[in-house]
Amino acid sequence: QLQLVESGGGLVQPGGSLRLSCAASGFPLDYYHTGWFRQAPGKEREGISCVNNNNGSTTYADSVKGRFTISRDKAKNTVYLQMNSLKPEDTGVYYCAADQWVFRLCQLSRSEFDFWGQGTQVTVSS
């Protein structure tokens, strides 16, 4: 089965940057749509970005548009999330996910994704 492992989280000051990594094993990650979700304490997990397997097109939640960038490295079988201009409200556990149904565009919905990493903590605070 596909396995996903996130890394790169940590403590950052407001306005700072982090790059999260999601390393895949078991199958090539480019067999799947991939995405990033986050969950703040006491809140539901929300989709923030995804990238399509077929054409590489990307989708972003309005809350992160212009600040976050999703990308993939086929050689490393890894998907990244570059996060710039971080705000305190970006704090939460970040998860990468994979969608095996690639015959339509990716969507920022938990129900569309089949495989999940364990999460990595991001804290934005002064």
PDB file of C-alpha atoms in Angstrom:
ATOM      1  CA  GLN A   1       0.000   0.000   0.000  1.00  0.00           C
ATOM      2  CA  LEU A   2       0.996   3.602  -0.488  1.00  0.00           C
ATOM      3  CA  GLN A   3       2.605   5.146   2.596  1.00  0.00           C
ATOM      4  CA  LEU A   4       3.039   8.871   3.224  1.00  0.00           C
ATOM      5  CA  VAL A   5       5.338  10.537   5.768  1.00  0.00           C
ATOM      6  CA  GLU A   6       5.291  14.292   6.412  1.00  0.00           C
ATOM      7  CA  SER A   7       8.195  16.313   7.766  1.00  0.00           C
ATOM      8  CA  GLY A   8       9.382  19.917   8.011  1.00  0.00           C
ATOM      9  CA  GLY A   9       7.021  21.365  10.586  1.00  0.00           C
ATOM     10  CA  GLY A  10       8.140  23.531  13.469  1.00  0.00           C
ATOM     11  CA  LEU A  11       7.831  26.861  15.264  1.00  0.00           C
ATOM     12  CA  VAL A  12       7.921  29.979  13.065  1.00  0.00           C
ATOM     13  CA  GLN A  13       7.374  33.677  13.737  1.00  0.00           C
ATOM     14  CA  PRO A  14       4.558  35.488  11.922  1.00  0.00           C
ATOM     15  CA  GLY A  15       5.718  36.457   8.440  1.00  0.00           C
ATOM     16  CA  GLY A  16       8.173  33.583   8.290  1.00  0.00           C
ATOM     17  CA  SER A  17       8.362  30.589   5.958  1.00  0.00           C
ATOM     18  CA  LEU A  18       8.446  26.800   6.119  1.00  0.00           C
ATOM     19  CA  ARG A  19       8.617  24.047   3.534  1.00  0.00           C
ATOM     20  CA  LEU A  20       6.792  20.834   4.338  1.00  0.00           C
ATOM     21  CA  SER A  21       7.719  17.543   2.682  1.00  0.00           C
ATOM     22  CA  CYS A  22       5.652  14.410   2.107  1.00  0.00           C
ATOM     23  CA  ALA A  23       7.695  11.352   1.150  1.00  0.00           C
ATOM     24  CA  ALA A  24       5.831   8.479  -0.501  1.00  0.00           C
ATOM     25  CA  SER A  25       6.736   4.797  -0.598  1.00  0.00           C
ATOM     26  CA  GLY A  26       5.123   1.632  -1.922  1.00  0.00           C
ATOM     27  CA  PHE A  27       3.978   3.169  -5.218  1.00  0.00           C
ATOM     28  CA  PRO A  28       4.966   6.139  -7.365  1.00  0.00           C
ATOM     29  CA  LEU A  29       3.251   9.207  -6.006  1.00  0.00           C
ATOM     30  CA  ASP A  30       2.477  10.407  -9.527  1.00  0.00           C
ATOM     31  CA  TYR A  31      -0.123   7.631  -9.794  1.00  0.00           C
ATOM     32  CA  TYR A  32      -2.265   9.821  -7.535  1.00  0.00           C
ATOM     33  CA  HIS A  33      -3.648  13.291  -7.111  1.00  0.00           C
ATOM     34  CA  THR A  34      -1.962  14.708  -4.009  1.00  0.00           C
ATOM     35  CA  GLY A  35      -2.998  17.352  -1.531  1.00  0.00           C
ATOM     36  CA  TRP A  36      -2.381  19.062   1.786  1.00  0.00           C
ATOM     37  CA  PHE A  37      -4.838  19.468   4.639  1.00  0.00           C
ATOM     38  CA  ARG A  38      -4.549  21.055   8.059  1.00  0.00           C
ATOM     39  CA  GLN A  39      -6.364  20.808  11.366  1.00  0.00           C
ATOM     40  CA  ALA A  40      -6.295  23.446  14.090  1.00  0.00           C
ATOM     41  CA  PRO A  41      -7.126  22.471  17.694  1.00  0.00           C
ATOM     42  CA  GLY A  42     -10.869  21.975  18.105  1.00  0.00           C
ATOM     43  CA  LYS A  43     -11.568  22.451  14.396  1.00  0.00           C
ATOM     44  CA  GLU A  44     -12.307  20.201  11.440  1.00  0.00           C
ATOM     45  CA  ARG A  45      -9.593  19.168   9.026  1.00  0.00           C
ATOM     46  CA  GLU A  46      -9.642  21.488   6.007  1.00  0.00           C
ATOM     47  CA  GLY A  47      -8.203  21.162   2.527  1.00  0.00           C
ATOM     48  CA  ILE A  48      -5.672  23.837   1.632  1.00  0.00           C
ATOM     49  CA  SER A  49      -4.123  22.699  -1.654  1.00  0.00           C
ATOM     50  CA  CYS A  50      -4.030  19.884  -4.209  1.00  0.00           C
ATOM     51  CA  VAL A  51      -2.234  19.128  -7.457  1.00  0.00           C
ATOM     52  CA  ASN A  52      -3.578  17.032 -10.333  1.00  0.00           C
ATOM     53  CA  ASN A  53      -1.764  13.909 -11.463  1.00  0.00           C
ATOM     54  CA  ASN A  54      -2.826  14.393 -15.081  1.00  0.00           C
ATOM     55  CA  ASN A  55      -1.826  17.953 -15.938  1.00  0.00           C
ATOM     56  CA  GLY A  56      -0.151  19.405 -12.839  1.00  0.00           C
ATOM     57  CA  SER A  57      -2.819  22.043 -12.330  1.00  0.00           C
ATOM     58  CA  THR A  58      -3.227  23.229  -8.745  1.00  0.00           C
ATOM     59  CA  THR A  59      -6.014  24.366  -6.460  1.00  0.00           C
ATOM     60  CA  TYR A  60      -5.705  26.475  -3.299  1.00  0.00           C
ATOM     61  CA  ALA A  61      -8.049  27.453  -0.527  1.00  0.00           C
ATOM     62  CA  ASP A  62      -8.751  31.180  -0.441  1.00  0.00           C
ATOM     63  CA  SER A  63      -7.100  31.449   2.966  1.00  0.00           C
ATOM     64  CA  VAL A  64      -3.673  30.451   1.591  1.00  0.00           C
ATOM     65  CA  LYS A  65      -3.844  31.605  -2.034  1.00  0.00           C
ATOM     66  CA  GLY A  66      -0.804  33.681  -2.951  1.00  0.00           C
ATOM     67  CA  ARG A  67       1.145  32.530   0.109  1.00  0.00           C
ATOM     68  CA  PHE A  68       1.416  28.728  -0.257  1.00  0.00           C
ATOM     69  CA  THR A  69       2.703  26.700  -3.213  1.00  0.00           C
ATOM     70  CA  ILE A  70       2.309  22.955  -3.769  1.00  0.00           C
ATOM     71  CA  SER A  71       4.841  21.082  -5.918  1.00  0.00           C
ATOM     72  CA  ARG A  72       6.085  17.574  -6.690  1.00  0.00           C
ATOM     73  CA  ASP A  73       9.502  16.002  -7.303  1.00  0.00           C
ATOM     74  CA  LYS A  74       9.094  12.772  -9.271  1.00  0.00           C
ATOM     75  CA  ALA A  75      12.699  11.629  -8.739  1.00  0.00           C
ATOM     76  CA  LYS A  76      12.328  11.874  -4.951  1.00  0.00           C
ATOM     77  CA  ASN A  77       8.705  10.634  -4.927  1.00  0.00           C
ATOM     78  CA  THR A  78       7.906  13.617  -2.728  1.00  0.00           C
ATOM     79  CA  VAL A  79       5.317  16.386  -2.634  1.00  0.00           C
ATOM     80  CA  TYR A  80       6.087  19.746  -1.009  1.00  0.00           C
ATOM     81  CA  LEU A  81       4.175  22.650   0.449  1.00  0.00           C
ATOM     82  CA  GLN A  82       6.078  25.939   0.490  1.00  0.00           C
ATOM     83  CA  MET A  83       4.476  28.254   3.037  1.00  0.00           C
ATOM     84  CA  ASN A  84       5.348  31.963   3.029  1.00  0.00           C
ATOM     85  CA  SER A  85       4.033  34.973   4.951  1.00  0.00           C
ATOM     86  CA  LEU A  86       2.794  32.694   7.703  1.00  0.00           C
ATOM     87  CA  LYS A  87       0.077  33.913  10.056  1.00  0.00           C
ATOM     88  CA  PRO A  88      -0.917  32.706  13.540  1.00  0.00           C
ATOM     89  CA  GLU A  89      -4.132  31.300  12.057  1.00  0.00           C
ATOM     90  CA  ASP A  90      -2.000  28.939   9.938  1.00  0.00           C
ATOM     91  CA  THR A  91      -1.135  27.018  13.118  1.00  0.00           C
ATOM     92  CA  GLY A  92      -2.198  23.376  13.093  1.00  0.00           C
ATOM     93  CA  VAL A  93      -1.282  19.831  12.187  1.00  0.00           C
ATOM     94  CA  TYR A  94      -0.595  19.520   8.465  1.00  0.00           C
ATOM     95  CA  TYR A  95      -1.341  16.297   6.595  1.00  0.00           C
ATOM     96  CA  CYS A  96      -0.522  15.175   3.094  1.00  0.00           C
ATOM     97  CA  ALA A  97      -2.955  12.917   1.271  1.00  0.00           C
ATOM     98  CA  ALA A  98      -3.327  10.963  -1.976  1.00  0.00           C
ATOM     99  CA  ASP A  99      -6.390  10.424  -4.177  1.00  0.00           C
ATOM    100  CA  GLN A 100      -6.368   7.262  -6.288  1.00  0.00           C
ATOM    101  CA  TRP A 101      -9.294   8.362  -8.469  1.00  0.00           C
ATOM    102  CA  VAL A 102      -7.450  10.449 -11.055  1.00  0.00           C
ATOM    103  CA  PHE A 103     -10.116  10.558 -13.765  1.00  0.00           C
ATOM    104  CA  ARG A 104     -11.320  14.013 -12.737  1.00  0.00           C
ATOM    105  CA  LEU A 105      -9.795  17.120 -11.164  1.00  0.00           C
ATOM    106  CA  CYS A 106      -8.624  17.013  -7.565  1.00  0.00           C
ATOM    107  CA  GLN A 107     -10.908  18.564  -4.960  1.00  0.00           C
ATOM    108  CA  LEU A 108     -10.257  20.018  -1.506  1.00  0.00           C
ATOM    109  CA  SER A 109     -12.489  17.528   0.270  1.00  0.00           C
ATOM    110  CA  ARG A 110     -11.425  14.907   2.826  1.00  0.00           C
ATOM    111  CA  SER A 111     -13.806  12.355   1.348  1.00  0.00           C
ATOM    112  CA  GLU A 112     -11.958  12.389  -1.986  1.00  0.00           C
ATOM    113  CA  PHE A 113      -8.616  11.250  -0.534  1.00  0.00           C
ATOM    114  CA  ASP A 114      -7.734   7.647   0.218  1.00  0.00           C
ATOM    115  CA  PHE A 115      -4.276   7.680   1.843  1.00  0.00           C
ATOM    116  CA  TRP A 116      -2.975   9.921   4.612  1.00  0.00           C
ATOM    117  CA  GLY A 117       0.282  10.720   6.379  1.00  0.00           C
ATOM    118  CA  GLN A 118       0.669  10.990  10.147  1.00  0.00           C
ATOM    119  CA  GLY A 119       0.808  14.791  10.186  1.00  0.00           C
ATOM    120  CA  THR A 120       3.418  17.386  11.145  1.00  0.00           C
ATOM    121  CA  GLN A 121       2.881  20.266  13.582  1.00  0.00           C
ATOM    122  CA  VAL A 122       3.199  23.864  12.387  1.00  0.00           C
ATOM    123  CA  THR A 123       3.081  26.618  15.003  1.00  0.00           C
ATOM    124  CA  VAL A 124       3.139  30.301  14.008  1.00  0.00           C
ATOM    125  CA  SER A 125       3.725  32.496  17.040  1.00  0.00           C
ATOM    126  CA  SER A 126       5.875  35.381  18.237  1.00  0.00           C
TER     127      SER A 126
END
